[in-house]
CSV table of C-alpha atoms in Angstrom, one decimal:
chain,number,residue,atom,x,y,z
A,23,MET,CA,93.9,-191.6,-102.4
A,24,ARG,CA,90.8,-191.1,-104.6
A,25,ILE,CA,87.6,-188.7,-104.2
A,26,ILE,CA,84.6,-189.6,-105.8
A,27,THR,CA,82.0,-187.6,-107.5
A,28,LEU,CA,78.8,-188.0,-108.6
A,29,GLY,CA,76.8,-187.1,-111.4
A,30,THR,CA,73.7,-185.0,-111.4
A,31,HIS,CA,70.9,-187.3,-111.9
A,32,PRO,CA,69.5,-188.1,-108.4
A,33,ARG,CA,69.7,-191.8,-108.7
A,34,THR,CA,72.7,-191.6,-110.3
A,35,SER,CA,74.8,-195.2,-110.1
A,36,VAL,CA,78.2,-193.6,-111.9
A,37,ALA,CA,81.4,-192.9,-110.3
A,38,THR,CA,83.7,-191.2,-111.7
A,39,TYR,CA,87.1,-190.6,-109.8
A,40,GLY,CA,89.7,-187.8,-109.1
A,41,THR,CA,92.9,-187.2,-107.0
A,42,ALA,CA,93.3,-185.9,-104.3
A,43,LEU,CA,96.6,-185.5,-102.2
A,44,PHE,CA,97.1,-187.6,-98.7
A,45,PHE,CA,99.0,-185.6,-95.9
A,46,LEU,CA,100.4,-188.5,-92.9
A,47,ILE,CA,100.4,-186.7,-89.9
A,48,GLY,CA,103.6,-185.0,-88.7
A,49,GLY,CA,104.3,-184.0,-92.7
A,50,LEU,CA,105.9,-185.6,-95.1
A,51,PHE,CA,107.0,-182.6,-97.1
A,52,ALA,CA,108.7,-179.9,-97.1
A,53,SER,CA,108.5,-177.9,-93.5
A,54,PRO,CA,107.4,-174.8,-93.5
A,55,VAL,CA,109.4,-171.2,-93.3
A,56,PHE,CA,107.6,-169.8,-89.9
A,57,ALA,CA,106.8,-165.7,-89.6
A,58,GLN,CA,108.2,-165.4,-86.2
A,59,ALA,CA,110.3,-168.2,-84.6
A,60,PRO,CA,108.3,-170.7,-82.8
A,61,ARG,CA,108.5,-171.3,-79.0
A,62,ILE,CA,107.7,-173.5,-76.6
A,63,THR,CA,106.5,-172.4,-73.4
A,64,SER,CA,104.8,-175.5,-71.4
A,65,VAL,CA,104.1,-179.3,-71.9
A,66,THR,CA,101.7,-181.0,-69.9
A,67,PRO,CA,101.5,-183.3,-68.4
A,68,GLN,CA,105.6,-182.9,-67.7
A,69,VAL,CA,105.0,-186.9,-67.2
A,70,ALA,CA,103.3,-189.1,-69.8
A,71,THR,CA,102.7,-192.7,-70.5
A,72,ARG,CA,103.8,-193.8,-74.1
A,73,SER,CA,100.6,-193.5,-76.3
A,74,GLY,CA,99.6,-190.8,-73.5
A,75,MET,CA,98.3,-187.8,-75.0
A,76,VAL,CA,100.3,-184.3,-73.9
A,77,VAL,CA,99.0,-180.5,-74.5
A,78,ILE,CA,102.4,-178.7,-76.0
A,79,ALA,CA,101.6,-174.6,-75.8
A,80,GLY,CA,103.5,-171.6,-76.8
A,81,ASP,CA,103.9,-169.1,-79.6
A,82,HIS,CA,103.6,-169.2,-83.9
A,83,LEU,CA,103.5,-173.1,-83.4
A,84,GLY,CA,102.1,-173.7,-86.9
A,85,SER,CA,100.5,-175.6,-89.0
A,86,LYS,CA,100.5,-179.6,-88.8
A,87,LYS,CA,100.9,-180.4,-92.4
A,88,ASN,CA,103.7,-178.4,-93.1
A,89,ALA,CA,105.9,-179.4,-89.6
A,90,SER,CA,105.9,-182.1,-87.2
A,91,ILE,CA,106.2,-183.0,-83.5
A,92,LEU,CA,109.4,-184.9,-82.3
A,93,ILE,CA,108.9,-186.3,-78.3
A,94,GLY,CA,112.7,-187.9,-78.2
A,95,GLY,CA,113.5,-188.0,-81.4
A,96,GLN,CA,110.5,-190.0,-82.6
A,97,PRO,CA,107.6,-188.3,-84.8
A,98,ALA,CA,104.8,-187.6,-82.9
A,99,TRP,CA,101.3,-188.2,-83.9
A,100,ALA,CA,99.1,-184.8,-83.2
A,101,THR,CA,95.8,-184.0,-83.5
A,102,THR,CA,94.4,-180.6,-82.4
A,103,TRP,CA,97.1,-177.7,-83.8
A,104,ASN,CA,97.0,-174.2,-83.6
A,105,ASP,CA,99.4,-171.1,-83.7
A,106,ARG,CA,99.6,-171.6,-79.9
A,107,GLN,CA,98.9,-175.3,-78.7
A,108,ILE,CA,99.3,-178.4,-79.8
A,109,THR,CA,97.9,-182.0,-78.9
A,110,ALA,CA,100.7,-185.1,-79.6
A,111,TYR,CA,100.8,-188.6,-78.4
A,112,VAL,CA,103.8,-190.2,-76.8
A,113,PRO,CA,105.3,-192.9,-79.5
A,114,GLU,CA,105.3,-196.4,-78.5
A,115,SER,CA,109.1,-196.5,-79.9
A,116,THR,CA,110.1,-193.5,-77.7
A,117,ALA,CA,112.9,-193.7,-74.5
A,118,LEU,CA,111.6,-194.1,-71.0
A,119,GLY,CA,113.4,-191.5,-68.8
A,120,PRO,CA,113.5,-187.7,-70.1
A,121,VAL,CA,113.7,-186.6,-73.2
A,122,PRO,CA,113.2,-183.5,-75.3
A,123,VAL,CA,110.0,-182.0,-77.2
A,124,GLN,CA,110.4,-180.2,-79.9
A,125,LEU,CA,108.8,-178.5,-83.0
A,126,THR,CA,110.5,-178.7,-86.3
A,127,GLY,CA,110.6,-176.6,-89.2
A,128,ASN,CA,112.1,-175.6,-92.2
A,129,LEU,CA,114.4,-172.9,-91.1
A,130,SER,CA,113.7,-172.5,-87.3
A,131,SER,CA,112.8,-175.5,-84.7
A,132,ALA,CA,111.5,-174.8,-81.0
A,133,THR,CA,112.5,-176.8,-77.7
A,134,GLY,CA,110.5,-177.1,-75.0
A,135,PRO,CA,110.8,-178.5,-71.7
A,136,THR,CA,111.9,-182.0,-71.0
A,137,LEU,CA,109.0,-184.3,-70.9
A,138,THR,CA,109.3,-187.4,-68.4
A,139,VAL,CA,108.6,-190.5,-70.3
A,140,GLN,CA,107.2,-194.3,-68.2
A,141,GLU,CA,106.0,-197.4,-69.4
A,142,ARG,CA,102.7,-197.8,-70.4
A,143,LYS,CA,100.6,-200.0,-67.5
A,144,PRO,CA,101.4,-203.5,-68.5
A,145,GLU,CA,98.3,-205.5,-69.6
A,146,LEU,CA,97.7,-208.4,-67.0
A,147,PRO,CA,94.9,-211.2,-66.1
A,148,THR,CA,92.2,-209.3,-64.6
A,149,ALA,CA,88.7,-210.2,-62.8
A,150,GLN,CA,85.3,-209.8,-64.4
A,151,GLY,CA,84.5,-206.6,-64.8
A,152,THR,CA,87.8,-204.3,-64.5
A,153,VAL,CA,88.9,-201.3,-66.2
A,154,ALA,CA,91.9,-202.7,-68.9
A,155,TRP,CA,93.0,-199.2,-69.7
A,156,ARG,CA,91.6,-195.9,-71.0
A,157,PHE,CA,92.5,-194.2,-74.1
A,158,GLU,CA,92.5,-190.0,-73.9
A,159,VAL,CA,91.2,-187.6,-76.5
A,160,LEU,CA,91.0,-183.9,-76.4
A,161,ALA,CA,87.6,-183.6,-77.9
A,162,ASN,CA,84.3,-182.7,-76.1
A,163,TYR,CA,82.8,-185.7,-76.9
A,164,ILE,CA,83.1,-189.4,-78.5
A,165,SER,CA,79.7,-189.6,-79.4
A,166,HIS,CA,79.2,-192.7,-81.1
A,167,ARG,CA,80.6,-196.5,-80.7
A,168,ALA,CA,84.1,-198.1,-81.4
A,169,ASP,CA,84.5,-200.6,-84.0
A,170,VAL,CA,86.8,-203.8,-83.4
A,171,GLY,CA,89.3,-205.1,-86.5
A,172,ARG,CA,89.9,-208.9,-87.2
A,173,ASP,CA,92.7,-208.3,-85.9
A,174,GLY,CA,91.4,-207.1,-82.6
A,175,THR,CA,92.3,-203.2,-83.2
A,176,VAL,CA,90.3,-200.8,-81.9
A,177,TYR,CA,88.8,-197.9,-83.7
A,178,PHE,CA,87.0,-195.5,-83.1
A,179,ASN,CA,86.3,-191.0,-83.9
A,180,ASP,CA,85.7,-187.9,-81.7
A,181,SER,CA,83.9,-184.5,-82.2
A,182,SER,CA,86.7,-182.6,-83.5
A,183,GLY,CA,86.9,-185.5,-86.8
A,184,PHE,CA,89.8,-187.6,-85.9
A,185,LEU,CA,90.2,-191.4,-86.3
A,186,TYR,CA,92.3,-193.8,-83.8
A,187,ALA,CA,93.5,-196.8,-84.1
A,188,LEU,CA,94.9,-198.5,-80.6
A,189,THR,CA,95.9,-202.2,-80.2
A,190,PRO,CA,93.9,-204.4,-77.9
A,191,ALA,CA,96.9,-203.7,-75.4
A,192,GLY,CA,95.6,-199.7,-75.4
A,193,ALA,CA,98.9,-198.7,-77.8
A,194,LEU,CA,98.1,-196.1,-80.3
A,195,LYS,CA,99.0,-197.1,-83.7
A,196,TRP,CA,97.9,-194.1,-86.0
A,197,VAL,CA,95.7,-191.0,-86.1
A,198,TYR,CA,94.0,-190.2,-89.3
A,199,ASP,CA,93.0,-186.4,-89.6
A,200,GLY,CA,89.3,-186.2,-91.5
A,201,GLU,CA,90.3,-182.6,-92.1
A,202,ASN,CA,86.7,-181.2,-90.6
A,203,LEU,CA,85.0,-179.4,-88.2
A,204,GLY,CA,83.3,-182.9,-86.9
A,205,SER,CA,82.8,-186.3,-87.2
A,206,SER,CA,79.5,-187.2,-87.6
A,207,GLY,CA,78.2,-191.1,-87.0
A,208,PRO,CA,79.9,-194.3,-86.0
A,209,THR,CA,82.9,-195.9,-86.8
A,210,VAL,CA,82.4,-199.1,-88.6
A,211,VAL,CA,85.4,-201.8,-90.0
A,212,GLY,CA,84.7,-203.8,-93.5
A,213,ARG,CA,85.3,-207.3,-94.1
A,214,ASN,CA,88.8,-206.3,-95.8
A,215,GLY,CA,89.4,-204.3,-93.2
A,216,THR,CA,88.9,-200.8,-94.6
A,217,ILE,CA,87.5,-198.5,-91.6
A,218,TYR,CA,84.7,-195.9,-92.5
A,219,PHE,CA,83.4,-192.9,-90.8
A,220,GLY,CA,81.7,-189.8,-91.6
A,221,VAL,CA,82.9,-186.0,-91.4
A,222,ALA,CA,80.1,-183.1,-91.1
A,223,ALA,CA,79.6,-179.8,-92.8
A,224,PRO,CA,81.2,-177.5,-94.6
A,225,ASP,CA,83.2,-180.8,-96.2
A,226,ALA,CA,80.4,-183.6,-95.4
A,227,ALA,CA,81.6,-187.1,-97.2
A,228,ILE,CA,82.0,-190.7,-95.9
A,229,HIS,CA,85.9,-191.3,-95.8
A,230,ALA,CA,87.5,-194.8,-96.0
A,231,VAL,CA,90.9,-195.3,-94.3
A,232,ASN,CA,93.1,-198.6,-95.0
A,233,PRO,CA,94.4,-200.4,-91.8
A,234,ASP,CA,97.8,-199.0,-91.7
A,235,GLY,CA,95.6,-195.2,-91.5
A,236,THR,CA,96.4,-193.8,-94.9
A,237,GLY,CA,93.2,-192.4,-97.2
A,238,LYS,CA,91.3,-194.6,-99.2
A,239,TRP,CA,88.6,-192.6,-100.9
A,240,ILE,CA,86.5,-190.1,-99.8
A,241,PHE,CA,82.7,-190.2,-101.0
A,242,PRO,CA,81.8,-186.2,-100.5
A,243,ALA,CA,78.6,-184.9,-100.1
A,244,PRO,CA,77.9,-181.6,-101.8
A,245,ASP,CA,75.7,-178.9,-99.7
A,246,SER,CA,74.7,-182.0,-97.5
A,247,GLN,CA,74.7,-181.2,-93.8
A,248,GLY,CA,76.6,-184.6,-93.5
A,249,PRO,CA,75.7,-188.2,-92.5
A,250,VAL,CA,72.8,-188.8,-89.8
A,251,GLY,CA,72.8,-192.1,-90.7
A,252,GLY,CA,75.0,-194.5,-90.9
A,253,PRO,CA,78.0,-195.6,-92.2
A,254,GLY,CA,77.0,-199.0,-91.6
A,255,ILE,CA,78.2,-202.1,-93.4
A,256,GLY,CA,75.2,-204.7,-95.1
A,257,PRO,CA,75.3,-207.7,-94.8
A,258,ASP,CA,76.2,-207.8,-98.5
A,259,GLY,CA,79.9,-206.2,-97.8
A,260,ASN,CA,78.8,-203.1,-98.7
A,261,ILE,CA,78.7,-199.8,-97.5
A,262,TYR,CA,75.6,-197.3,-96.5
A,263,ALA,CA,75.0,-194.1,-95.4
A,264,VAL,CA,72.0,-191.5,-95.0
A,265,PHE,CA,72.9,-187.8,-95.6
A,266,ASP,CA,70.7,-184.8,-95.0
A,267,ILE,CA,69.2,-182.3,-96.0
A,268,GLY,CA,71.0,-180.2,-98.8
A,269,GLY,CA,72.7,-181.8,-102.0
A,270,SER,CA,71.1,-184.4,-104.2
A,271,ILE,CA,72.3,-187.7,-102.6
A,272,GLY,CA,70.0,-189.4,-99.5
A,273,ALA,CA,70.6,-192.5,-98.7
A,274,VAL,CA,73.3,-194.3,-100.7
A,275,SER,CA,75.2,-197.7,-100.7
A,276,LEU,CA,79.0,-197.8,-102.4
A,277,THR,CA,80.7,-201.0,-102.8
A,278,PRO,CA,84.2,-201.5,-100.9
A,279,ASP,CA,86.0,-199.6,-103.3
A,280,GLY,CA,83.9,-196.7,-103.1
A,281,THR,CA,82.0,-197.1,-106.0
A,282,LEU,CA,78.1,-195.7,-106.2
A,283,ARG,CA,75.5,-198.8,-106.4
A,284,TRP,CA,72.5,-196.3,-105.9
A,285,ASN,CA,71.0,-193.7,-104.1
A,286,ASN,CA,67.5,-192.8,-102.6
A,287,LEU,CA,66.2,-189.2,-101.9
A,288,GLY,CA,63.2,-190.8,-100.2
A,289,GLU,CA,59.7,-190.0,-100.2
A,290,PRO,CA,59.5,-188.0,-98.1
A,291,ARG,CA,62.9,-186.3,-98.4
A,292,VAL,CA,65.4,-188.2,-95.8
A,293,GLY,CA,66.6,-185.7,-92.9
A,294,GLU,CA,67.5,-184.9,-89.5
A,295,PHE,CA,67.5,-181.7,-87.0
A,296,GLY,CA,70.6,-181.7,-85.9
A,297,GLN,CA,73.7,-184.5,-86.5
A,298,VAL,CA,72.9,-186.9,-83.9
A,299,GLY,CA,74.4,-189.9,-86.4
A,300,ARG,CA,72.1,-192.6,-86.1
A,301,GLU,CA,73.2,-195.9,-86.2
A,302,LEU,CA,71.8,-197.9,-89.7
A,303,VAL,CA,69.7,-201.3,-89.2
A,304,PHE,CA,69.8,-204.4,-91.6
A,305,GLY,CA,66.8,-207.7,-91.4
A,306,GLY,CA,65.3,-208.9,-94.0
A,307,GLY,CA,67.3,-207.4,-96.8
A,308,ASN,CA,66.5,-204.0,-96.2
A,309,VAL,CA,68.3,-201.0,-94.1
A,310,TYR,CA,66.4,-198.8,-92.4
A,311,PHE,CA,66.8,-195.3,-90.9
A,312,THR,CA,64.8,-193.2,-88.3
A,313,SER,CA,64.6,-189.6,-87.4
A,314,LYS,CA,64.4,-188.8,-84.2
A,315,TYR,CA,62.9,-185.5,-84.8
A,316,TYR,CA,60.7,-185.5,-88.2
A,317,GLY,CA,59.4,-189.2,-86.5
A,318,ASP,CA,60.0,-191.2,-89.8
A,319,VAL,CA,61.1,-194.2,-90.3
A,320,TYR,CA,61.9,-195.8,-93.5
A,321,GLY,CA,63.2,-199.2,-94.7
A,322,PHE,CA,64.9,-199.4,-98.4
A,323,GLU,CA,65.8,-202.3,-100.0
A,324,LEU,CA,69.4,-203.6,-100.3
A,325,THR,CA,70.3,-204.3,-103.6
A,326,GLN,CA,68.4,-201.8,-105.8
A,327,GLY,CA,67.4,-198.7,-103.0
A,328,THR,CA,64.1,-198.6,-103.4
A,329,GLN,CA,61.9,-197.3,-100.6
A,330,ARG,CA,60.5,-200.4,-99.1
A,331,PHE,CA,57.9,-198.5,-96.9
A,332,TYR,CA,57.7,-195.6,-94.9
A,333,THR,CA,56.1,-194.5,-91.5
A,334,ASN,CA,55.4,-191.6,-89.5
A,335,ILE,CA,55.2,-192.3,-86.0
A,336,GLY,CA,56.3,-188.6,-83.7
A,337,THR,CA,59.5,-189.5,-82.7
A,338,ALA,CA,62.1,-192.4,-83.9
A,339,LEU,CA,64.8,-193.3,-81.8
A,340,GLN,CA,67.8,-195.6,-82.5
A,341,ALA,CA,66.5,-198.9,-84.0
A,342,ALA,CA,66.8,-202.2,-83.9
A,343,THR,CA,66.6,-205.7,-85.8
A,344,SER,CA,66.6,-209.3,-85.2
A,345,ARG,CA,68.0,-212.2,-87.6
A,346,ASN,CA,64.1,-212.2,-89.4
A,347,GLY,CA,64.6,-208.8,-90.3
A,348,THR,CA,61.5,-207.8,-87.8
A,349,LEU,CA,62.2,-204.3,-87.1
A,350,TYR,CA,61.8,-202.9,-83.5
A,351,VAL,CA,61.6,-198.8,-83.4
A,352,PRO,CA,61.2,-197.1,-79.7
A,353,THR,CA,59.3,-193.6,-79.8
A,354,GLY,CA,60.3,-192.3,-76.2
A,355,LEU,CA,56.9,-193.5,-74.7
A,356,ARG,CA,56.8,-196.9,-77.0
A,357,LEU,CA,58.3,-199.2,-78.1
A,358,ASN,CA,57.4,-200.3,-81.7
A,359,SER,CA,57.8,-203.5,-83.8
A,360,TYR,CA,56.9,-203.7,-88.0
A,361,SER,CA,57.9,-206.8,-90.2
A,362,LYS,CA,60.4,-206.3,-92.6
A,363,THR,CA,57.4,-204.9,-95.3
A,364,GLY,CA,56.6,-202.5,-92.7
A,365,GLN,CA,53.3,-203.8,-91.5
A,366,PHE,CA,53.0,-202.7,-88.0
A,367,ARG,CA,53.1,-205.9,-85.5
A,368,TRP,CA,52.9,-204.2,-82.1
A,369,SER,CA,53.3,-201.9,-79.2
A,370,PHE,CA,54.6,-202.2,-76.0
A,371,PHE,CA,55.1,-200.2,-72.8
A,372,GLY,CA,51.9,-197.5,-71.8
A,373,ASP,CA,50.2,-199.6,-68.9
A,374,GLU,CA,53.1,-199.0,-66.7
A,375,GLN,CA,52.7,-197.0,-63.3
A,376,PRO,CA,54.9,-194.8,-63.3
A,377,PRO,CA,53.9,-193.8,-67.4
A,378,THR,CA,56.3,-194.9,-69.5
A,379,ASN,CA,58.2,-191.1,-70.7
A,380,ASP,CA,61.7,-192.0,-71.7
A,381,LEU,CA,63.2,-195.3,-73.8
A,382,THR,CA,66.3,-195.6,-74.8
A,383,ALA,CA,68.2,-197.7,-78.1
A,384,PRO,CA,66.4,-201.5,-77.9
A,385,ASP,CA,69.1,-203.9,-78.3
A,386,VAL,CA,68.1,-207.3,-79.6
A,387,SER,CA,69.9,-211.0,-79.2
A,388,SER,CA,71.2,-212.8,-82.3
A,389,ARG,CA,70.9,-216.1,-80.4
A,390,ASP,CA,67.3,-216.2,-79.4
A,391,GLY,CA,65.5,-213.2,-80.4
A,392,ASN,CA,65.3,-211.4,-76.5
A,393,ILE,CA,65.4,-207.9,-76.5
A,394,TYR,CA,66.5,-205.2,-74.1
A,395,ILE,CA,65.7,-202.0,-73.3
A,396,ASN,CA,66.3,-199.3,-70.7
A,397,ARG,CA,63.3,-197.1,-69.5
A,398,ASN,CA,62.4,-194.2,-67.7
A,399,LEU,CA,66.0,-193.2,-67.1
A,400,GLY,CA,66.9,-196.3,-64.5
A,401,GLU,CA,64.8,-199.8,-65.5
A,402,LEU,CA,66.3,-202.2,-67.7
A,403,TYR,CA,63.3,-204.7,-69.3
A,404,SER,CA,64.2,-208.1,-71.3
A,405,LEU,CA,61.4,-208.5,-73.3
A,406,THR,CA,60.2,-211.8,-76.1
A,407,PRO,CA,59.9,-211.7,-79.6
A,408,THR,CA,56.3,-211.8,-78.6
A,409,PRO,CA,56.1,-209.5,-76.3
A,410,THR,CA,56.4,-210.7,-73.0
A,411,VAL,CA,58.2,-209.3,-70.1
A,412,ARG,CA,60.9,-211.9,-68.8
A,413,TRP,CA,62.2,-209.5,-66.2
A,414,LYS,CA,62.8,-206.2,-65.1
A,415,VAL,CA,65.3,-204.8,-62.7
A,416,SER,CA,66.9,-201.2,-60.9
A,417,SER,CA,69.4,-200.2,-63.9
A,418,LEU,CA,71.7,-196.4,-64.4
A,419,LEU,CA,70.7,-193.5,-66.2
A,420,ALA,CA,72.2,-193.8,-70.0
A,421,GLN,CA,73.8,-191.1,-71.3
A,422,GLY,CA,74.4,-189.8,-74.8
A,423,PRO,CA,72.8,-189.7,-78.2
A,424,VAL,CA,72.8,-192.8,-78.6
A,425,PRO,CA,72.1,-193.9,-74.9
A,426,GLY,CA,70.8,-197.9,-74.3
A,427,PRO,CA,71.9,-202.0,-73.3
A,428,ILE,CA,73.9,-203.7,-75.4
A,429,VAL,CA,73.8,-207.6,-75.1
A,430,SER,CA,77.2,-209.9,-75.6
A,431,PRO,CA,77.5,-211.9,-78.8
A,432,ILE,CA,77.4,-215.0,-76.7
A,433,ASN,CA,74.2,-214.2,-75.4
A,434,THR,CA,75.5,-214.2,-71.3
A,435,LEU,CA,75.4,-210.5,-70.3
A,436,VAL,CA,73.8,-207.1,-71.2
A,437,LEU,CA,75.8,-204.4,-71.1
A,438,MET,CA,75.3,-200.7,-69.5
A,439,GLY,CA,76.7,-197.4,-69.3
A,440,GLY,CA,75.7,-194.0,-67.8
A,441,GLN,CA,75.4,-192.5,-64.2
A,442,GLU,CA,73.3,-193.6,-60.8
A,443,THR,CA,71.6,-190.4,-61.3
A,444,TYR,CA,72.3,-186.8,-63.0
A,445,GLY,CA,75.9,-184.8,-61.2
A,446,MET,CA,77.2,-188.5,-60.5
A,447,PRO,CA,80.4,-189.9,-61.3
A,448,GLY,CA,80.6,-192.4,-64.7
A,449,LEU,CA,79.0,-196.0,-63.9
A,450,ILE,CA,79.0,-199.1,-66.0
A,451,LYS,CA,76.9,-202.3,-64.9
A,452,ALA,CA,76.6,-205.8,-66.2
A,453,PHE,CA,73.9,-207.9,-66.0
A,454,SER,CA,72.6,-211.5,-66.6
A,455,THR,CA,70.9,-212.0,-69.7
A,456,ALA,CA,69.2,-215.1,-67.5
A,457,ASP,CA,67.5,-213.2,-65.1
A,458,GLY,CA,68.7,-209.6,-64.8
A,459,SER,CA,71.1,-209.7,-62.0
A,460,VAL,CA,73.7,-207.0,-61.8
A,461,LEU,CA,77.4,-209.6,-62.5
A,462,PHE,CA,79.4,-206.6,-62.2
A,463,SER,CA,79.6,-203.2,-61.5
A,464,ILE,CA,82.2,-200.0,-61.6
A,465,SER,CA,82.0,-196.9,-59.8
A,466,ILE,CA,84.1,-194.3,-62.5
A,467,PRO,CA,86.1,-192.2,-59.7
A,468,LYS,CA,85.7,-188.6,-60.1
A,469,GLU,CA,88.5,-186.5,-62.1
A,470,PRO,CA,91.1,-184.6,-60.3
A,471,ASP,CA,88.9,-181.3,-61.9
A,472,GLY,CA,86.2,-182.3,-60.6
A,473,THR,CA,84.8,-183.8,-63.7
A,474,CYS,CA,83.1,-187.4,-64.5
A,475,ALA,CA,84.4,-189.4,-66.6
A,476,VAL,CA,80.4,-190.8,-67.7
A,477,PRO,CA,80.1,-193.4,-70.3
A,478,TYR,CA,78.4,-191.6,-73.1
A,479,ALA,CA,77.8,-194.4,-76.3
A,480,ARG,CA,76.4,-197.5,-76.3
A,481,ALA,CA,79.2,-200.2,-75.9
A,482,ARG,CA,81.2,-202.5,-78.4
A,483,PHE,CA,81.9,-206.1,-78.0
A,484,THR,CA,84.8,-208.2,-79.7
A,485,ARG,CA,84.0,-210.9,-81.2
A,486,THR,CA,84.4,-213.8,-79.0
A,487,GLY,CA,82.7,-211.1,-75.9
A,488,ASP,CA,85.4,-211.3,-73.9
A,489,ARG,CA,85.8,-207.3,-73.8
A,490,ALA,CA,83.5,-204.4,-74.7
A,491,TYR,CA,85.0,-200.8,-75.5
A,492,ILE,CA,82.7,-197.7,-74.1
A,493,PRO,CA,83.2,-194.1,-75.2
A,494,ALA,CA,83.4,-191.2,-71.7
A,495,VAL,CA,82.9,-187.7,-71.9
A,496,GLN,CA,83.0,-185.4,-69.2
A,497,LEU,CA,80.7,-184.9,-67.6
A,498,CYS,CA,78.8,-182.7,-63.6
A,499,VAL,CA,80.9,-179.9,-64.1
A,500,VAL,CA,82.3,-177.8,-66.9
A,501,PRO,CA,85.9,-178.4,-67.4
A,502,GLN,CA,88.0,-175.7,-68.8
A,503,GLN,CA,89.2,-178.4,-71.5
A,504,TYR,CA,87.1,-180.6,-72.5
A,505,HIS,CA,88.5,-184.1,-72.7
A,506,SER,CA,87.1,-187.8,-73.4
A,507,TRP,CA,88.1,-191.5,-73.1
A,508,LEU,CA,88.0,-194.6,-74.7
A,509,TYR,CA,87.1,-197.5,-72.2
A,510,ALA,CA,88.6,-201.1,-72.4
A,511,ILE,CA,86.3,-203.5,-70.2
A,512,ASP,CA,87.8,-206.9,-69.5
A,513,ILE,CA,84.0,-208.4,-68.9
A,514,THR,CA,85.9,-212.2,-68.6
A,515,PRO,CA,88.9,-213.0,-66.3
């Protein structure tokens, strides 16, 4: 795997490459000699499905770089690992029934309580608007959208810095460890199948991962706090990202093989307060970045990285673009529209009663240019590009750092997740693009510990629009240990 280093000039276009050893999870190298003999005291739950998560507790469990977990004799993917606890996944190849759970090292090993393995629930034809499956991770959040490869593989990252690959049926293919304190921004898949995601400081970087889960290259951002925009795939197939203040990078464009095309610090310098992680949007030959805290809106030209325009609107939330390059930016109180050259076109909302005090990220239909946006924690609007109101309906409280509705690629429905109101169970609703009528509603039952699995990021549709993937986190009450999930929702029977 290549590690990309930059020259010192802030707009350098030269990249040099070093080499880095990539350690596959599970360990490809010599196992350790444990200072003290490891001991497994419990495996939770005692019954798990293939690709199901198990938590292994014990003492002196060592490090996953130099040890491995075997479940039923099969190497298991592991995520969080410390001296007292390991999170692992039951391999798809594990035999059904009671199987041993083992930690293997060089001169020492440990065997824990028996785990009973069951078959995953088979994927069956379902009615419109049903949960096909969900996948569990031991992480505080899945804060950003998943992405889907051309073969249907689903990729997402969690707040602990791990990247996951799942089959359309919900089986775990692999886990990639970003070896960092946490991820930052969405997961995106390039035309060649490479997966890209960002990690925050102290080792802020963009990671490129091959479809088989091996590392391809890393673009580090020395001294930066991490990506605050992107990574995103432009219409030209190149990768774009915006790094926070610190270092000398700013906005960047990379080729699919990791070569730096350009970087631009921005004027004023790009930055954000907190690693919220914006999705970058594209249109009119530009890439757009918005900063919520500073209220900045930037447009950078794709080819050379020239800053096309800048404006400050007080608060700039997640933006969206139309096919003709029109930019839509919510302020929280207004929805502003700009041309691709940064000319102000119009502002909507402001005369309604009660007054507008909250707006989500908008989404724009690629078919007709109509705009969808949630207002005041429970009212979904459909606007024309001019703008006029097509319809408005009661919706739900959208949650997460970048909440809001997403229109399906075939323009039949708008999907949104969240809660009916604070403290309530998770809710997923689909609305007709024609008139806003509710097509289906999914109420997610509370977890056994009383927490609520609440959708926490916008949906990602498959290219055909027959399925959507929505991340969810634990809310309602504070759990003993945080879990998050990725939900697969079947849209059509």
